[in-house]
Amino acid sequence: MQLSATYSQTWDLENIFSGGSESSTLVQHLEKLEHELPLLKKYIETLEPTASLASWVDAIQPLQKLGSGLVEARSFLDCLESQNVKDEKAKVLSGKLTQIGATYEAVITALESKVARVPESDWQQLMKSPELNQVSFSLNEMRKRSLEKLPPAQEELAGDLSVDGYHAWSEMYSTIVGRMQVPFEEGGETKLLSVGQLANKMASPDREVRQRVFEKWEEAWRNEADLCAVTINHLAGYRLQLYKRRQWENVLKEPLDLNRMEGQTLQTMWDVVAKNKHRLLPYMKRKAEMLGVDQLSWHDVQAPLPGNKQTLSYDEAAKFIIEQFEQFSPDMASFAQMAFEKRWIEAEDRPGKRPGGFMTDFPISGESRIFMTFSGTPGCVSTLAHELGHAYHTYVMKDLPFLAQQYAMNVAETASTFAEVIVIDAAIKQATSKEEKMVLLADKIQSTIAFLMDIHSRFLFETRFYEKRKQGPLTRDELCELMVEAQKEGFADMLAEYHPHFWASKLHFYATDMPFYNFPYTFGYLFSAGIYARALQEGAGFATKYVDLLRDTASMTVEELGKRHLGVDLTQPDFWQDAMDLLMADVDEFLALTEA
Ligand SMILES: [Zn+2]
């Protein structure tokens, strides 16, 4: 492969705030936020329900400016803490920013209760005004949210109590996990591993190692199951009690609202998943044969198939990604090229960095940054494309008002998966050997299995657990039973062994900022597959439609997005079925490739 450029693998943060965690401009920026937020809160508290348009604008414009300022600082500090986990100054500033963020939440709560009291006809007039029209979706949400909640004083009390009575359970969980140490023998030596280290070993290509890791893993969580059971029961109990007070019958109300989707859409999506899951079974059978076992175990599902994967240098990966984006959208390609050239990406493989990858945006600068550690594997190339997909999403929205940029998790994962799939499919098509093609296809199908089977089982467990929890706490054994039952259904009874203590081992069940941290992933994956199917049909012309869709992701519900930009009804199965058919074509290709 010919190289056209040499890109730096470290990012440039200087133009955001110069001087890293020593930055005096950052300190000034934080002081300004700290000073202005309480003033805005006071101003909002004086607003009358019949206040003039100008008075409302005087609240909502500064709110957006301060919101952007908070995100700008948060992103910067996340970048500092990720590039160097020992940056103590950044940690201190980050703690300070969290406090400032709490004041911002209080400002939002104050505004919510104010907008709820505006008479309906006045409200309609305000929303039609050119000053507020672009953010009307978000303001309508605030108004609706406030009407569905308890009176402001009670919500404020609940908010104050949640610090130690709700979020504290999530912290408790982190404490339990953080002190866990698991003895594991390797090369004749027994070492104490953290759960993160042990989890990484589950991806070993050696089945004997995986089997041992899996046994140790289950045992480690069994030992902590009492504490985890107390934690999950109380966390859920708090949530249910608050919902009951607000008269929210359905536990899915909050996560559905946060993801701006209807329950019917979610139901239809899962129905289509359940109906099509059996099409993954031939892949699982073939994989079992290739591993020399009768049936896959839990730890085999995501295990790599034996075979060589081609590695790429960073420059080769950049070139490959830009070329593949170009096929679909020249605009997306030139965006990616700019991100490489302007050093928006931190990819260097060096010690002291945080694991994982993310994209974060700077609404004031109108830029974004990507963090990852690049080691040249196809997985790294996918991650890079994934994060560039997120970055492109924020890039096409950068001229919109702050409140019209705040898209939810389900559509965020749509843009990233879309970019990722473009690159993975190209890599599969261009694979030079049968073996390489097979390995890449298997990786892709395993993602499909994760979203359609694993995530489905988490969703089934969590909904059933919350229903039962309404009657009282569940014992650790009941939690395990419920988990295995959900896994059997999720994996269509195809596994030889299940993971009863998964409910204890999965952080997402203990997240308090986003309840039901599962179905938005599957939504994003299938929604992007449906969009990809459409892009393949429509060719080059689809790129502008895609940008229009992305720009609207924080200004309407997903059902409206589907209707306006794709002409589909997401509450009906057709769109989901098309997405499914596209994904299942990979299985057919894999089976043909590995015949005999
Ligand atoms: Zn993502």
Coordinates of C-alpha atoms and ligand atoms in Angstrom, one line a residue:
M1 CA 0.0 0.0 0.0
Q2 CA 1.3 3.4 -1.0
L3 CA 1.5 6.0 1.8
S4 CA 0.5 9.5 1.0
A5 CA 0.9 11.1 4.3
T6 CA 2.4 10.6 7.8
Y7 CA -0.1 11.5 10.5
S8 CA 0.8 12.3 14.1
Q9 CA -0.5 9.8 16.6
T10 CA -0.9 12.2 19.4
W11 CA -3.5 14.9 19.6
D12 CA -3.3 18.6 19.9
L13 CA -5.4 20.1 22.7
E14 CA -3.6 23.5 22.9
N15 CA -6.1 25.5 20.8
I16 CA -8.9 24.4 23.2
F17 CA -7.2 25.4 26.5
S18 CA -3.5 26.0 26.4
G19 CA -1.2 24.5 29.0
G20 CA -3.0 21.2 29.9
S21 CA -4.0 20.9 33.6
E22 CA -1.8 23.9 34.3
S23 CA -4.0 26.1 32.0
S24 CA -4.9 29.4 33.5
T25 CA -7.5 30.0 30.8
L26 CA -9.2 26.8 31.9
V27 CA -9.2 28.0 35.5
Q28 CA -10.7 31.3 34.4
H29 CA -13.3 29.5 32.3
L30 CA -14.4 27.4 35.4
E31 CA -14.5 30.5 37.6
K32 CA -16.8 32.2 35.1
L33 CA -19.2 29.2 35.0
E34 CA -19.2 29.0 38.8
H35 CA -20.1 32.7 39.0
E36 CA -22.7 32.9 36.3
L37 CA -24.8 29.7 36.9
P38 CA -26.2 30.8 40.3
L39 CA -27.0 34.2 38.7
L40 CA -29.0 32.5 36.0
K41 CA -30.8 30.3 38.5
K42 CA -31.8 33.4 40.4
Y43 CA -33.0 35.1 37.2
I44 CA -35.1 32.0 36.2
E45 CA -36.7 31.9 39.6
T46 CA -38.1 35.4 39.1
L47 CA -39.7 34.5 35.8
E48 CA -43.5 34.7 35.7
P49 CA -45.5 32.2 33.7
T50 CA -46.7 35.0 31.4
A51 CA -43.2 36.5 30.9
S52 CA -42.4 38.0 27.5
L53 CA -40.6 36.2 24.7
A54 CA -37.5 38.5 25.4
S55 CA -37.5 37.4 29.1
W56 CA -37.5 33.7 28.2
V57 CA -34.8 34.2 25.6
D58 CA -32.7 35.9 28.3
A59 CA -32.9 32.7 30.2
I60 CA -32.5 30.2 27.4
Q61 CA -29.6 31.8 25.5
P62 CA -27.3 32.0 28.6
L63 CA -28.4 28.5 29.6
Q64 CA -27.1 27.2 26.2
K65 CA -24.0 29.2 26.5
L66 CA -23.2 27.9 30.0
G67 CA -24.2 24.3 28.9
S68 CA -21.7 24.6 26.0
G69 CA -19.1 25.9 28.4
L70 CA -19.6 23.0 30.8
V71 CA -19.3 20.4 28.0
E72 CA -16.2 22.2 26.6
A73 CA -14.5 21.9 30.1
R74 CA -15.7 18.4 30.7
S75 CA -14.4 17.2 27.4
F76 CA -11.0 18.8 27.9
L77 CA -10.6 17.3 31.4
D78 CA -11.7 13.9 30.1
C79 CA -9.0 14.2 27.5
L80 CA -6.4 15.1 30.1
E81 CA -7.3 12.3 32.4
S82 CA -7.4 9.7 29.6
Q83 CA -4.0 10.6 28.1
N84 CA -2.3 10.4 31.5
V85 CA -4.1 8.6 34.3
K86 CA -1.7 10.1 36.8
D87 CA -2.6 13.8 36.0
E88 CA -3.6 14.7 39.6
K89 CA -4.2 18.4 38.7
A90 CA -6.8 17.3 36.1
K91 CA -8.5 15.1 38.7
V92 CA -8.9 18.0 41.1
L93 CA -10.3 20.3 38.4
S94 CA -12.6 17.5 37.3
G95 CA -14.0 17.2 40.8
K96 CA -14.6 21.0 40.8
L97 CA -16.4 20.7 37.5
T98 CA -18.7 18.0 38.8
Q99 CA -19.8 20.4 41.5
I100 CA -20.4 23.2 39.0
G101 CA -22.4 20.6 36.9
A102 CA -24.7 20.0 39.9
T103 CA -25.6 23.8 39.8
Y104 CA -26.3 23.4 36.1
E105 CA -28.7 20.6 36.9
A106 CA -30.4 22.8 39.5
V107 CA -30.8 25.5 36.8
I108 CA -32.4 23.0 34.5
T109 CA -34.8 21.9 37.2
A110 CA -35.8 25.5 37.9
L111 CA -36.4 26.1 34.2
E112 CA -38.5 22.9 33.9
S113 CA -40.8 23.9 36.6
K114 CA -41.2 27.4 35.2
V115 CA -41.9 26.4 31.6
A116 CA -44.5 23.9 32.9
R117 CA -46.6 26.8 34.3
V118 CA -46.8 28.8 31.0
P119 CA -50.4 28.8 29.7
E120 CA -50.7 26.5 26.6
S121 CA -51.6 29.2 24.1
D122 CA -48.7 31.4 25.3
W123 CA -46.4 28.5 25.1
Q124 CA -47.4 27.7 21.5
Q125 CA -46.6 31.3 20.5
L126 CA -43.2 31.2 22.2
M127 CA -42.3 27.9 20.4
K128 CA -43.2 29.4 17.1
S129 CA -40.9 32.4 17.5
P130 CA -37.8 32.5 15.4
E131 CA -35.7 32.9 18.6
L132 CA -36.9 29.6 20.2
N133 CA -38.2 27.6 17.3
Q134 CA -34.9 25.7 16.7
V135 CA -34.8 24.5 20.2
S136 CA -38.6 23.9 20.7
F137 CA -38.3 20.2 20.7
S138 CA -36.0 20.3 23.7
L139 CA -38.1 22.9 25.5
N140 CA -41.2 20.9 24.9
E141 CA -39.5 17.9 26.5
M142 CA -38.6 20.0 29.6
R143 CA -42.2 21.2 29.9
K144 CA -43.6 17.7 29.5
R145 CA -41.0 16.2 31.9
S146 CA -41.9 18.7 34.6
L147 CA -45.7 18.0 34.2
E148 CA -45.0 14.3 34.7
K149 CA -42.9 14.7 37.8
L150 CA -43.7 15.5 41.4
P151 CA -44.1 19.2 42.5
P152 CA -40.7 21.0 42.4
A153 CA -40.1 21.0 46.1
Q154 CA -40.5 17.2 46.3
E155 CA -38.4 16.6 43.2
E156 CA -35.7 18.8 44.8
L157 CA -35.8 16.7 47.9
A158 CA -35.7 13.5 45.9
G159 CA -32.7 14.9 44.0
D160 CA -30.9 15.7 47.2
L161 CA -31.6 12.3 48.7
S162 CA -30.5 10.5 45.6
V163 CA -26.9 11.5 46.1
D164 CA -26.6 9.2 49.1
G165 CA -29.7 7.0 48.5
Y166 CA -29.4 6.1 44.8
H167 CA -26.2 7.1 43.1
A168 CA -24.4 5.8 46.2
W169 CA -25.4 2.3 45.4
S170 CA -23.8 2.7 42.0
E171 CA -20.6 3.8 43.8
M172 CA -21.0 0.9 46.2
Y173 CA -20.9 -1.4 43.3
S174 CA -17.7 0.2 41.9
T175 CA -16.1 -0.3 45.4
I176 CA -17.1 -4.0 45.4
V177 CA -15.6 -4.5 42.0
G178 CA -12.6 -2.3 42.6
R179 CA -11.3 -4.4 45.5
M180 CA -11.9 -7.8 43.9
Q181 CA -8.8 -9.9 43.3
V182 CA -8.9 -13.2 41.6
P183 CA -6.1 -15.8 41.9
F184 CA -5.3 -17.1 38.5
E185 CA -2.6 -19.6 37.5
E186 CA -0.6 -19.1 34.4
G187 CA 2.8 -20.6 33.4
G188 CA 3.1 -22.4 36.8
E189 CA 2.7 -19.1 38.7
T190 CA -0.5 -17.9 40.5
K191 CA -1.1 -14.2 40.2
L192 CA -3.9 -12.0 41.7
L193 CA -5.8 -10.4 38.9
S194 CA -8.3 -7.5 38.9
V195 CA -11.6 -8.3 37.2
G196 CA -10.6 -6.2 34.2
Q197 CA -7.5 -8.3 33.8
L198 CA -9.4 -11.5 34.1
A199 CA -12.1 -10.4 31.7
N200 CA -9.4 -9.7 29.0
K201 CA -8.2 -13.3 29.3
M202 CA -11.7 -14.5 28.3
A203 CA -10.8 -13.4 24.8
S204 CA -7.9 -15.9 24.6
P205 CA -7.8 -18.0 21.4
D206 CA -6.9 -21.0 23.7
R207 CA -10.1 -22.8 24.7
E208 CA -8.5 -24.4 27.7
V209 CA -7.5 -20.9 29.1
R210 CA -11.0 -19.6 28.4
Q211 CA -12.6 -22.5 30.2
R212 CA -10.5 -21.9 33.3
V213 CA -11.0 -18.1 33.2
F214 CA -14.8 -18.6 32.9
E215 CA -14.9 -20.9 35.9
K216 CA -12.8 -18.5 38.0
W217 CA -14.9 -15.6 36.8
E218 CA -18.2 -17.2 37.9
E219 CA -16.6 -18.2 41.2
A220 CA -15.4 -14.7 41.8
W221 CA -18.8 -13.2 41.3
R222 CA -20.5 -16.0 43.3
N223 CA -18.3 -14.9 46.3
E224 CA -19.5 -11.3 46.0
A225 CA -23.1 -12.2 45.2
D226 CA -24.5 -11.2 48.6
L227 CA -23.2 -7.7 48.3
C228 CA -24.2 -7.4 44.7
A229 CA -27.7 -8.6 45.4
V230 CA -28.1 -6.1 48.2
T231 CA -26.8 -3.3 45.9
I232 CA -29.0 -4.1 42.9
N233 CA -32.1 -4.6 45.1
H234 CA -31.7 -1.2 46.8
L235 CA -30.8 0.6 43.6
A236 CA -33.9 -0.8 41.9
G237 CA -36.0 -0.2 45.0
Y238 CA -35.2 3.5 45.0
R239 CA -36.0 3.8 41.4
L240 CA -39.3 2.0 41.7
Q241 CA -40.3 4.0 44.7
L242 CA -39.7 7.3 42.9
Y243 CA -41.5 6.1 39.8
K244 CA -44.4 5.0 42.0
R245 CA -44.6 8.5 43.6
R246 CA -44.6 10.0 40.1
Q247 CA -47.2 7.5 39.1
W248 CA -45.0 6.1 36.4
E249 CA -46.4 2.5 36.0
N250 CA -43.9 1.3 33.3
V251 CA -40.2 1.0 34.3
L252 CA -39.3 1.6 30.7
K253 CA -40.9 5.1 30.7
E254 CA -37.7 6.8 31.8
P255 CA -35.2 5.0 29.4
L256 CA -37.7 5.4 26.5
D257 CA -38.1 9.1 27.2
L258 CA -34.3 9.5 27.4
N259 CA -33.9 7.8 24.0
R260 CA -36.9 9.7 22.6
M261 CA -38.7 6.6 21.4
E262 CA -42.1 4.9 21.8
G263 CA -42.6 1.6 23.6
Q264 CA -44.2 0.2 20.5
T265 CA -41.0 0.8 18.5
L266 CA -39.0 -1.1 21.1
Q267 CA -41.5 -3.9 21.2
T268 CA -41.5 -4.2 17.4
M269 CA -37.7 -4.2 17.2
W270 CA -37.4 -7.0 19.8
D271 CA -40.2 -9.0 18.1
V272 CA -38.3 -8.9 14.8
V273 CA -35.1 -9.8 16.6
A274 CA -36.9 -12.8 18.3
K275 CA -38.3 -13.9 15.0
N276 CA -35.0 -13.8 13.1
K277 CA -32.6 -15.1 15.8
H278 CA -32.7 -18.7 14.5
R279 CA -30.9 -17.5 11.4
L280 CA -27.8 -17.1 13.5
L281 CA -27.9 -20.7 14.7
P282 CA -26.1 -22.2 11.6
Y283 CA -23.2 -19.9 12.3
M284 CA -23.0 -21.0 15.9
K285 CA -23.1 -24.6 14.9
R286 CA -20.4 -24.1 12.3
K287 CA -18.3 -22.3 14.8
A288 CA -18.7 -25.1 17.3
E289 CA -17.5 -27.6 14.7
M290 CA -14.5 -25.4 13.9
L291 CA -13.6 -25.3 17.6
G292 CA -14.1 -29.1 17.9
V293 CA -17.0 -29.0 20.4
D294 CA -20.6 -30.1 20.2
Q295 CA -22.1 -26.9 21.4
L296 CA -20.6 -23.4 22.1
S297 CA -20.1 -22.4 25.7
W298 CA -20.7 -18.9 27.1
H299 CA -17.0 -18.1 26.7
D300 CA -16.9 -19.4 23.1
V301 CA -19.5 -17.0 21.7
Q302 CA -17.1 -14.0 21.4
A303 CA -13.9 -16.0 21.2
P304 CA -11.7 -15.4 18.1
L305 CA -11.5 -18.0 15.4
P306 CA -8.1 -19.4 14.8
G307 CA -6.5 -17.6 11.8
N308 CA -4.3 -14.7 10.9
K309 CA -5.5 -11.2 10.8
Q310 CA -3.6 -8.7 8.7
T311 CA -2.3 -5.7 10.7
L312 CA -2.1 -2.2 9.3
S313 CA 0.1 0.7 10.2
Y314 CA -1.6 3.9 11.5
D315 CA -1.1 5.7 8.2
E316 CA -2.4 2.7 6.2
A317 CA -5.5 2.5 8.5
A318 CA -6.1 6.3 8.0
K319 CA -5.8 6.0 4.2
F320 CA -8.0 2.9 4.2
I321 CA -10.7 4.6 6.2
I322 CA -10.6 7.8 4.2
E323 CA -10.9 5.8 0.9
Q324 CA -13.9 3.8 2.2
F325 CA -15.7 6.9 3.5
E326 CA -15.1 8.5 0.1
Q327 CA -17.1 5.7 -1.7
F328 CA -20.1 6.7 0.3
S329 CA -19.6 10.4 1.1
P330 CA -16.8 12.7 -0.1
D331 CA -17.8 15.0 2.8
M332 CA -17.3 12.4 5.4
A333 CA -14.0 11.5 3.8
S334 CA -12.6 15.0 3.8
F335 CA -13.8 15.4 7.4
A336 CA -11.9 12.3 8.4
Q337 CA -8.8 13.5 6.6
M338 CA -9.0 16.8 8.4
A339 CA -9.3 15.0 11.7
F340 CA -6.1 13.1 11.0
E341 CA -4.3 16.2 9.7
K342 CA -5.3 18.6 12.4
R343 CA -4.4 16.1 15.1
W344 CA -7.9 15.5 16.5
I345 CA -6.9 11.9 17.3
E346 CA -4.9 10.4 20.2
A347 CA -3.9 6.9 19.1
E348 CA -0.4 6.3 20.3
D349 CA 0.3 3.0 22.0
R350 CA 2.1 4.0 25.2
P351 CA 1.9 3.3 28.9
G352 CA -0.1 5.6 31.3
K353 CA -3.1 5.9 29.0
R354 CA -6.6 4.8 30.0
P355 CA -7.9 1.7 28.2
G356 CA -10.8 1.9 25.7
G357 CA -11.9 4.5 23.1
F358 CA -14.2 7.5 23.0
M359 CA -15.1 10.6 21.0
T360 CA -15.7 13.8 22.8
D361 CA -16.9 17.2 21.5
F362 CA -16.1 20.8 22.2
P363 CA -19.2 22.8 21.3
I364 CA -17.5 26.2 21.8
S365 CA -14.5 25.4 19.6
G366 CA -16.7 23.5 17.2
E367 CA -14.2 20.6 17.2
S368 CA -14.0 17.1 18.6
R369 CA -11.3 14.7 19.7
I370 CA -10.9 10.9 19.5
F371 CA -9.1 8.8 22.1
M372 CA -7.9 5.3 21.6
T373 CA -4.8 3.1 21.6
F374 CA -3.9 1.9 18.1
S375 CA -2.1 -1.4 17.7
G376 CA -2.9 -2.2 14.1
T377 CA -5.5 -5.0 14.5
P378 CA -8.7 -5.0 12.4
G379 CA -10.5 -4.3 15.7
C380 CA -8.4 -1.0 16.1
V381 CA -9.3 0.0 12.5
S382 CA -13.0 -0.5 13.3
T383 CA -12.7 1.5 16.6
L384 CA -11.1 4.3 14.7
A385 CA -13.8 4.3 12.1
H386 CA -16.5 4.0 14.9
E387 CA -15.2 7.1 16.7
L388 CA -14.8 9.0 13.5
G389 CA -18.5 8.3 12.8
H390 CA -19.4 9.8 16.2
A391 CA -17.1 12.8 15.4
Y392 CA -18.8 13.3 12.0
H393 CA -22.2 13.3 13.7
T394 CA -21.2 16.2 16.0
Y395 CA -19.4 18.0 13.1
V396 CA -22.5 18.2 10.9
M397 CA -24.4 19.6 13.9
K398 CA -21.9 22.1 15.0
D399 CA -23.8 25.3 13.8
L400 CA -27.0 24.2 15.6
P401 CA -28.0 25.7 19.0
F402 CA -26.6 23.8 22.0
L403 CA -30.0 22.3 22.9
A404 CA -30.5 21.1 19.4
Q405 CA -27.2 19.2 19.6
Q406 CA -28.0 17.0 22.5
Y407 CA -28.8 13.6 20.8
A408 CA -29.5 10.5 22.8
M409 CA -27.5 7.2 23.1
N410 CA -29.5 5.2 20.6
V411 CA -28.9 7.6 17.7
A412 CA -25.3 8.3 18.8
E413 CA -24.5 4.6 18.3
T414 CA -26.2 4.8 14.9
A415 CA -23.7 7.3 13.4
S416 CA -20.7 5.4 14.8
T417 CA -21.9 1.9 13.7
F418 CA -22.7 3.2 10.3
A419 CA -19.1 4.4 9.8
E420 CA -17.7 1.2 11.3
V421 CA -19.8 -1.0 8.9
I422 CA -18.6 0.9 5.8
V423 CA -15.0 0.1 6.8
I424 CA -15.6 -3.5 7.9
D425 CA -17.5 -4.4 4.8
A426 CA -14.8 -2.9 2.6
A427 CA -12.2 -4.9 4.5
I428 CA -14.2 -8.1 4.0
K429 CA -14.6 -7.4 0.3
Q430 CA -10.9 -6.6 -0.2
A431 CA -9.6 -9.5 1.9
T432 CA -6.8 -11.2 -0.1
S433 CA -7.2 -14.8 1.4
K434 CA -10.1 -17.0 2.2
E435 CA -8.9 -17.3 5.7
E436 CA -8.7 -13.5 6.3
K437 CA -12.1 -13.0 4.8
M438 CA -13.6 -15.7 7.1
V439 CA -12.0 -14.2 10.2
L440 CA -13.3 -10.7 9.4
L441 CA -16.8 -12.0 8.7
A442 CA -16.8 -13.9 12.0
D443 CA -15.9 -10.7 13.9
K444 CA -18.8 -9.0 12.2
I445 CA -21.3 -11.8 12.9
Q446 CA -20.1 -11.9 16.5
S447 CA -21.2 -8.2 16.8
T448 CA -24.6 -9.2 15.5
I449 CA -24.8 -12.0 18.0
A450 CA -23.8 -9.5 20.8
F451 CA -26.6 -7.1 19.9
L452 CA -29.3 -9.6 19.0
M453 CA -28.7 -12.3 21.6
D454 CA -26.5 -11.0 24.5
I455 CA -28.1 -7.6 24.8
H456 CA -31.5 -9.1 24.3
S457 CA -30.9 -11.4 27.3
R458 CA -29.8 -8.4 29.4
F459 CA -33.0 -6.5 28.4
L460 CA -35.2 -9.6 29.2
F461 CA -33.5 -10.0 32.6
E462 CA -33.7 -6.4 33.5
T463 CA -37.4 -6.0 32.7
R464 CA -38.4 -9.2 34.5
F465 CA -36.2 -8.3 37.5
Y466 CA -37.9 -4.9 37.8
E467 CA -41.4 -6.4 37.6
K468 CA -40.6 -8.9 40.3
R469 CA -38.8 -6.3 42.5
K470 CA -42.1 -4.4 42.7
Q471 CA -43.2 -7.2 45.1
G472 CA -40.0 -7.1 47.1
P473 CA -36.2 -7.9 47.0
L474 CA -35.0 -11.0 45.2
T475 CA -32.5 -13.4 46.7
R476 CA -29.2 -14.1 45.0
D477 CA -30.4 -17.5 43.8
E478 CA -33.6 -15.9 42.4
L479 CA -31.4 -13.4 40.5
C480 CA -29.3 -16.2 39.1
E481 CA -32.4 -18.2 38.0
L482 CA -33.8 -15.2 36.3
M483 CA -30.5 -14.5 34.6
V484 CA -30.1 -18.0 33.2
E485 CA -33.7 -18.0 32.0
A486 CA -33.1 -14.8 30.1
Q487 CA -29.9 -16.0 28.7
K488 CA -31.5 -19.2 27.4
E489 CA -34.1 -17.2 25.7
G490 CA -31.6 -14.6 24.4
F491 CA -29.3 -17.2 23.0
A492 CA -32.1 -19.4 21.7
D493 CA -31.1 -22.3 24.0
M494 CA -27.9 -22.8 21.9
L495 CA -25.3 -22.7 24.6
A496 CA -23.8 -25.6 26.6
E497 CA -23.1 -23.4 29.6
Y498 CA -24.6 -20.1 30.8
H499 CA -23.4 -17.4 33.1
P500 CA -25.7 -17.3 36.2
H501 CA -23.9 -14.4 38.0
F502 CA -23.9 -12.2 34.9
W503 CA -26.3 -9.9 36.8
A504 CA -23.5 -9.3 39.3
S505 CA -20.6 -8.9 36.8
K506 CA -22.2 -6.4 34.5
L507 CA -21.7 -2.7 35.4
H508 CA -24.6 -1.6 33.2
F509 CA -27.2 -3.0 35.6
Y510 CA -25.8 -0.6 38.2
A511 CA -25.7 2.6 36.2
T512 CA -27.9 5.3 37.6
D513 CA -27.5 8.0 35.0
M514 CA -28.9 5.8 32.2
P515 CA -31.4 3.1 33.3
F516 CA -31.6 0.1 30.9
Y517 CA -28.2 0.6 29.5
N518 CA -28.9 -2.1 26.9
F519 CA -31.6 -1.6 24.3
P520 CA -30.2 1.7 22.9
Y521 CA -27.2 -0.4 21.6
T522 CA -29.4 -2.8 19.7
F523 CA -31.5 0.1 18.4
G524 CA -28.3 1.9 17.2
Y525 CA -27.0 -1.2 15.5
L526 CA -30.2 -2.1 13.7
F527 CA -31.1 1.5 12.8
S528 CA -27.7 2.0 11.3
A529 CA -28.0 -1.4 9.4
G530 CA -31.3 -0.2 8.0
I531 CA -29.7 3.1 7.0
Y532 CA -26.8 1.3 5.4
A533 CA -29.3 -0.9 3.4
R534 CA -30.8 2.3 2.1
A535 CA -27.4 3.8 1.3
L536 CA -26.5 0.7 -0.7
Q537 CA -29.7 1.0 -2.7
E538 CA -29.6 4.7 -3.3
G539 CA -25.8 5.1 -4.0
A540 CA -24.0 8.5 -3.9
G541 CA -27.2 10.5 -3.5
F542 CA -27.9 9.2 -0.1
A543 CA -25.0 11.1 1.6
T544 CA -26.9 14.4 1.8
K545 CA -30.0 12.7 3.1
Y546 CA -27.8 11.1 5.7
V547 CA -26.5 14.5 6.9
D548 CA -30.0 15.8 7.1
L549 CA -31.0 12.9 9.2
L550 CA -28.0 13.3 11.6
R551 CA -28.7 17.0 12.0
D552 CA -32.2 16.2 13.2
T553 CA -31.2 13.6 15.7
A554 CA -31.7 16.0 18.7
S555 CA -34.7 17.7 17.4
M556 CA -37.3 14.9 17.0
T557 CA -38.3 11.5 18.2
V558 CA -36.8 8.4 16.4
E559 CA -40.2 7.7 14.9
E560 CA -40.2 11.2 13.4
L561 CA -36.7 10.7 12.2
G562 CA -37.6 7.5 10.4
K563 CA -40.7 9.0 8.9
R564 CA -39.1 12.2 7.7
H565 CA -35.8 11.0 6.5
L566 CA -36.3 7.4 5.5
G567 CA -40.0 7.3 4.8
V568 CA -40.5 4.4 7.2
D569 CA -42.7 3.6 10.2
L570 CA -40.4 2.3 13.0
T571 CA -43.4 1.0 15.0
Q572 CA -43.9 -1.5 12.1
P573 CA -41.7 -4.5 11.4
D574 CA -40.7 -3.8 7.7
F575 CA -37.7 -1.5 8.3
W576 CA -36.3 -3.8 11.0
Q577 CA -36.8 -6.8 8.8
D578 CA -34.7 -5.2 6.0
A579 CA -32.0 -4.4 8.5
M580 CA -32.1 -8.0 9.7
D581 CA -31.9 -9.5 6.2
L582 CA -28.8 -7.4 5.4
L583 CA -27.1 -8.6 8.6
M584 CA -28.0 -12.3 8.0
A585 CA -26.4 -12.2 4.5
D586 CA -23.1 -12.3 6.4
V587 CA -24.1 -15.6 7.9
D588 CA -24.8 -17.1 4.4
E589 CA -21.5 -15.9 3.2
F590 CA -19.6 -17.3 6.2
L591 CA -21.3 -20.7 5.7
A592 CA -20.5 -20.8 2.0
L593 CA -16.9 -19.9 2.8
T594 CA -16.4 -22.5 5.5
E595 CA -18.3 -25.4 3.7
A596 CA -16.5 -28.7 4.5
Ligands
ZN1 ZN -19.8 4.5 20.3

